CSV table of C-alpha atoms in Angstrom, one decimal:
chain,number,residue,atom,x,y,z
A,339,UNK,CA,4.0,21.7,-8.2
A,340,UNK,CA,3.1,22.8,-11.8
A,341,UNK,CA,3.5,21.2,-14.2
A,342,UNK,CA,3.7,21.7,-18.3
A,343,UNK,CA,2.5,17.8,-19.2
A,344,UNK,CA,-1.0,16.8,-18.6
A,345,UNK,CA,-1.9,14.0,-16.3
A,346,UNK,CA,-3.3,11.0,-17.0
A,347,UNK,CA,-2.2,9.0,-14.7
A,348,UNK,CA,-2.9,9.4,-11.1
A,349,UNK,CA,-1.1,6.0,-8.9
A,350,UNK,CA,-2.0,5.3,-5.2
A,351,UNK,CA,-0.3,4.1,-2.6
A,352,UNK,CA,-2.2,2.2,0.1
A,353,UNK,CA,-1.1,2.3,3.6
A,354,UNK,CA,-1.8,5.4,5.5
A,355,UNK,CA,-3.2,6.4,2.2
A,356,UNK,CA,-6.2,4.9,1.2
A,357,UNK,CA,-5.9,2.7,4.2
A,358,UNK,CA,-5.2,4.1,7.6
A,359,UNK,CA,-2.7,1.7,9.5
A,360,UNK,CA,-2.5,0.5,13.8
A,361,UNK,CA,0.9,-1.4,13.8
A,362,UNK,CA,-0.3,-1.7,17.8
A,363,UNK,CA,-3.0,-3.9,17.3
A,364,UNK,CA,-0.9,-6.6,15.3
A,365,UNK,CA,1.9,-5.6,17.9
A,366,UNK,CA,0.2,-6.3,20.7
A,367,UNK,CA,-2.3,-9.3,18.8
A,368,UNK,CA,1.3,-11.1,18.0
A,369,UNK,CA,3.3,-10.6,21.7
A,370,UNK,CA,0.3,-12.1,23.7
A,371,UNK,CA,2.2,-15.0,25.9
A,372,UNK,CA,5.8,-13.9,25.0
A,373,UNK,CA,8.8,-12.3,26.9
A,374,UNK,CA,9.4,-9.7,24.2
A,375,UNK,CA,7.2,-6.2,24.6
A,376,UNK,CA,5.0,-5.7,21.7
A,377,UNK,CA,7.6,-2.5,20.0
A,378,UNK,CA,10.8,-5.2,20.6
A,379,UNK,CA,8.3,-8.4,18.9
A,380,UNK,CA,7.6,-5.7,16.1
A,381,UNK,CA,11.0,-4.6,15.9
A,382,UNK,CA,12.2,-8.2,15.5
A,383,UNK,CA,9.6,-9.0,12.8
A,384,UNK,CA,11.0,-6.0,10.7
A,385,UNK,CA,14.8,-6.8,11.0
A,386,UNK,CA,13.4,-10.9,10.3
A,387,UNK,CA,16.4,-12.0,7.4
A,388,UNK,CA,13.4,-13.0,5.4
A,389,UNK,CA,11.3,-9.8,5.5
A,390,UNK,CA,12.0,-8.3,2.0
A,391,UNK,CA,11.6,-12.5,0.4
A,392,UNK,CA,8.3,-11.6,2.1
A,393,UNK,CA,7.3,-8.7,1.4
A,394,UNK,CA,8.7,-9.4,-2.5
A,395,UNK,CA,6.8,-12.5,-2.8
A,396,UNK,CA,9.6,-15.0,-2.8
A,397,UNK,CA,7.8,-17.0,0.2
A,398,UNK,CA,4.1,-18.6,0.8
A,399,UNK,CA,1.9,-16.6,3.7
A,400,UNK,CA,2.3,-20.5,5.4
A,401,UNK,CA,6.1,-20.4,5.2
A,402,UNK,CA,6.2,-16.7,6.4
A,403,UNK,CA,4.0,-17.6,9.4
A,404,UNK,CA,6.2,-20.8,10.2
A,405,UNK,CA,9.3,-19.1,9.8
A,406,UNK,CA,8.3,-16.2,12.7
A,407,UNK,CA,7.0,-19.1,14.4
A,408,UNK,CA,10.4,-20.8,14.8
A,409,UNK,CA,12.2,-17.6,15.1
A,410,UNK,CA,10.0,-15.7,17.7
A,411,UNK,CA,8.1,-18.5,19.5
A,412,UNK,CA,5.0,-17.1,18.2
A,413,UNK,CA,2.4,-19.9,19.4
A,414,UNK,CA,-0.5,-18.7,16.8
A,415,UNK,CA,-2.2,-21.1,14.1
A,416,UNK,CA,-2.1,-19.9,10.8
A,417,UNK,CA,-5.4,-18.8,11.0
A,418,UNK,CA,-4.8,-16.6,14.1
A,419,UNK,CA,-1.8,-15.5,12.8
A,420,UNK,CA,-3.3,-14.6,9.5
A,421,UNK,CA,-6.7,-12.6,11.4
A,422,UNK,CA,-4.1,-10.6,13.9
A,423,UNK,CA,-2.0,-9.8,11.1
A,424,UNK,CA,-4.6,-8.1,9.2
A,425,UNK,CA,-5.9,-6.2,12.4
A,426,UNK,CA,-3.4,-3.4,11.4
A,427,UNK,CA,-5.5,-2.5,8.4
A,428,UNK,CA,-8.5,-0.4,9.5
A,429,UNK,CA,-11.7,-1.3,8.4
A,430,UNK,CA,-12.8,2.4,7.1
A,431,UNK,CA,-10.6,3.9,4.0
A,432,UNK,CA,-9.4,7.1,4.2
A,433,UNK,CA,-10.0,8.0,1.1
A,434,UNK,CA,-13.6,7.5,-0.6
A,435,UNK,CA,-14.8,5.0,-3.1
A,436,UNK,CA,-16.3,8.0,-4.5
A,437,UNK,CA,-13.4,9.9,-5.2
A,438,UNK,CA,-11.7,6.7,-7.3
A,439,UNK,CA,-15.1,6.8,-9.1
A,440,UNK,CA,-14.7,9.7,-10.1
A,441,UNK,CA,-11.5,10.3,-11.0
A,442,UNK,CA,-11.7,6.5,-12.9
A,443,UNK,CA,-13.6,7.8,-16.2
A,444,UNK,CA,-11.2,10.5,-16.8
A,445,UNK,CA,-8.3,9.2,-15.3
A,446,UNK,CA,-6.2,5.7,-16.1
A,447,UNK,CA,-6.1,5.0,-11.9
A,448,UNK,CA,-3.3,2.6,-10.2
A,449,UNK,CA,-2.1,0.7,-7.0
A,450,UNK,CA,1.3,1.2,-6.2
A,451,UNK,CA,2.4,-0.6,-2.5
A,452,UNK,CA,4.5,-2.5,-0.4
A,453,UNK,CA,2.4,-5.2,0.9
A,454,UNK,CA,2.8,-9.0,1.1
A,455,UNK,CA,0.4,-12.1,0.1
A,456,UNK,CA,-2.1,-11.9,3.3
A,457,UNK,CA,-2.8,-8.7,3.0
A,458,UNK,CA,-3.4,-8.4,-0.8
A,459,UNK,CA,-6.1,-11.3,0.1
A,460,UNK,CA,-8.0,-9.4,2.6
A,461,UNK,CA,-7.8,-5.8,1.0
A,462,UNK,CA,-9.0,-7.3,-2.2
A,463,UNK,CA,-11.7,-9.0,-0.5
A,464,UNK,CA,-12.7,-6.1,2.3
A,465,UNK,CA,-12.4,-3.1,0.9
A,466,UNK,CA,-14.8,-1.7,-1.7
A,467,UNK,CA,-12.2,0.5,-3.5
A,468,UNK,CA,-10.1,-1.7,-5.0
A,469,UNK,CA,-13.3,-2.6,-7.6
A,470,UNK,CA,-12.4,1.1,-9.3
A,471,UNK,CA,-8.5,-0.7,-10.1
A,472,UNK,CA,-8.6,-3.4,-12.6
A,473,UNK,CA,-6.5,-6.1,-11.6
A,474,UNK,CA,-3.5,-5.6,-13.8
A,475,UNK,CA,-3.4,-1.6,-12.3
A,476,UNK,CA,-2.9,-3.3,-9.1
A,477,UNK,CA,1.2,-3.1,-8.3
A,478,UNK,CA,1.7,-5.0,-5.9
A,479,UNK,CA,5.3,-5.8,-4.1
A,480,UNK,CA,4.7,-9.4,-3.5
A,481,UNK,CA,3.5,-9.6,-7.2
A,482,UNK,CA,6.1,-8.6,-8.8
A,483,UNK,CA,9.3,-9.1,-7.1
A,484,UNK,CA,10.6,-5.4,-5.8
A,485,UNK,CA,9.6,-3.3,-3.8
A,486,UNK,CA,9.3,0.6,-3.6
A,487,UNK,CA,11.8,2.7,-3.9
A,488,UNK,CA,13.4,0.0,-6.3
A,489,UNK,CA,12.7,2.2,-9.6
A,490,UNK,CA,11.5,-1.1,-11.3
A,491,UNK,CA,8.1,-1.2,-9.3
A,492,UNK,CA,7.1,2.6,-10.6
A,493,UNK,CA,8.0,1.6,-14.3
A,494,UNK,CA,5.5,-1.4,-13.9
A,495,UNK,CA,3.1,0.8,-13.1
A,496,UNK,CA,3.6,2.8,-15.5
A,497,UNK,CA,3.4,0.5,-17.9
A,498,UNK,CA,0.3,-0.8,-16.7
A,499,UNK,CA,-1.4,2.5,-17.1
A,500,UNK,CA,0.6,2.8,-20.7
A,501,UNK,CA,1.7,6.4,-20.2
A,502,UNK,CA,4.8,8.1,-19.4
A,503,UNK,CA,6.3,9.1,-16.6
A,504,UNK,CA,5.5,13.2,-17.6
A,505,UNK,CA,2.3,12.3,-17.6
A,506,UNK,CA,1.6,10.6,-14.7
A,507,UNK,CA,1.9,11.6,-10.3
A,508,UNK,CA,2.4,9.1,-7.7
A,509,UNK,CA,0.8,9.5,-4.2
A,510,UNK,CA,2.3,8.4,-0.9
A,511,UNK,CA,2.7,9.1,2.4
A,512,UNK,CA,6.9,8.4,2.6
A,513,UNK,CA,8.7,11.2,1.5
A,514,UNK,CA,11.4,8.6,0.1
A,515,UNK,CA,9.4,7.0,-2.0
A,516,UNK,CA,7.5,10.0,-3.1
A,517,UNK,CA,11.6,11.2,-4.5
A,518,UNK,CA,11.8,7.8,-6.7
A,519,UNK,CA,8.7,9.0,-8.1
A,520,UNK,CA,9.8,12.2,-9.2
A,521,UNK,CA,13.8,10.7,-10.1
A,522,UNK,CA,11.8,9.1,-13.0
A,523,UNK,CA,9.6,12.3,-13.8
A,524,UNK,CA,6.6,11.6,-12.7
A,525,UNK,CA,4.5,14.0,-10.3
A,526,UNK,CA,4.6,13.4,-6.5
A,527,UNK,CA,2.5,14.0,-4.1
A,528,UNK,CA,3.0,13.1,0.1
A,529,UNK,CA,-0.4,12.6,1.5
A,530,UNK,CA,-1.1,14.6,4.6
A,531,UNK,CA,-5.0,14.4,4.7
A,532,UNK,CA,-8.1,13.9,2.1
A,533,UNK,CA,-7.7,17.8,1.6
A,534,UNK,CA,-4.4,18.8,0.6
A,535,UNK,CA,-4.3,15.4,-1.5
A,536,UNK,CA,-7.2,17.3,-3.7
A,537,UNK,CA,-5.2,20.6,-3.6
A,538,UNK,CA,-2.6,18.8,-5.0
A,539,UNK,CA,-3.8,17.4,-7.4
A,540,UNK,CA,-6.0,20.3,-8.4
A,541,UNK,CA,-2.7,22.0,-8.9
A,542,UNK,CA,-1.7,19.5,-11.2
A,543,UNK,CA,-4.9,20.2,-13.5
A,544,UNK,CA,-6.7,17.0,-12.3
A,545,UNK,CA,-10.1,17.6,-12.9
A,546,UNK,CA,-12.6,16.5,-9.4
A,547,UNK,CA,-16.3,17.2,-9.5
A,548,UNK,CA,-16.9,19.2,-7.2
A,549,UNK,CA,-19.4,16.7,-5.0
A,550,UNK,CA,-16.4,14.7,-4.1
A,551,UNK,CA,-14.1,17.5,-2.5
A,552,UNK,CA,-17.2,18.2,0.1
């Protein structure tokens, strides 16, 4: 993983990154009342026509909601759709506000995910990391139209941080995306665990104090 450019650069991902993920509490939290198991509702949600307008921004959380409604016979208000939907995001990071402290005076840090309009609202108002990101470093799917591995979304990033793509490494835990990364040149790393996360970025010359890797 060496490298002969020098980070300065380092871009998250979120999910099952900095945010550890139950898909079987929104599985089970959206199937209460209907015919279909909680894997076949999930599956269904995935495969919807409209997932990737979703997930890209091109529809409202209210017309997302209504539309699975009609589809799936989902008998949830929007407000209980919108609180089990968010039950798949865990309530303690995996990662530590610490570490993007830290790694925030030397480094330019980034958000780089996949996510859709109701859960950008309730990471951005739960979670104490996201402070450590200014808002235009925060590369969101539903923001800006693609999604990963769509080259486009890791340029935007990019050019958020205003670097190039030698001198920057993208983190996620999807091997696929992790390869668009390094298509463009930048550093990639796929997270396993808090641990080999700071071994590899340690191999790429990213200096950590050392009260942050205990």
């Amino acid at each position: 993983m060496s490298r002969t450019g020098k980070i300065r650069a380092i871009i998250f991902d979120i999910g099952r990154v900095i945010i550890q993920l139950d898909l079987r509490r929104v599985q089970v939290g959206l199937s209460k009342g209907l015919p279909l198991s909680p894997e076949e509702l999930w599956s269904a949600v995935e495969k919807d026509p409209r997932w990737n307008d979703w997930q890209e921004g091109r529809m409202s959380a209210r017309d997302w909601h209504q539309n699975l409604s009609n589809r799936l016979g989902i008998p949830l208000t929007f407000e209980q759709f919108t609180t089990v939907w968010n039950s798949t995001l865990d309530p303690e990071p995996i990662l530590s506000s610490e570490l993007f402290e830290a790694l925030a005076k030397k480094y330019c840090v980034a958000l780089l995910s996949n996510t859709d309009k109701i859960h950008v609202a309730h990471i951005e108002a739960s979670y104490d990391f996201v402070r450590h990101f200014p808002p235009a470093r925060r590369i969101y799917s539903c923001s800006i139209g693609v999604s990963k591995p769509n080259p486009l979304i890791y340029r935007e990033a990019l050019r958020a941080c205003k670097v190039k793509a030698g001198e920057a490494v993208y983190i996620d835990d999807i091997a696929a995306n992790v390869d668009a990364a390094r298509q463009l040149g930048l550093a990639g790393i796929q997270f396993q665990s808090p641990t080999q996360l700071l071994q590899g970025l340690n191999a790429l010359g990213v200096e950590i104090p050392i009260s942050v890797t205990k």
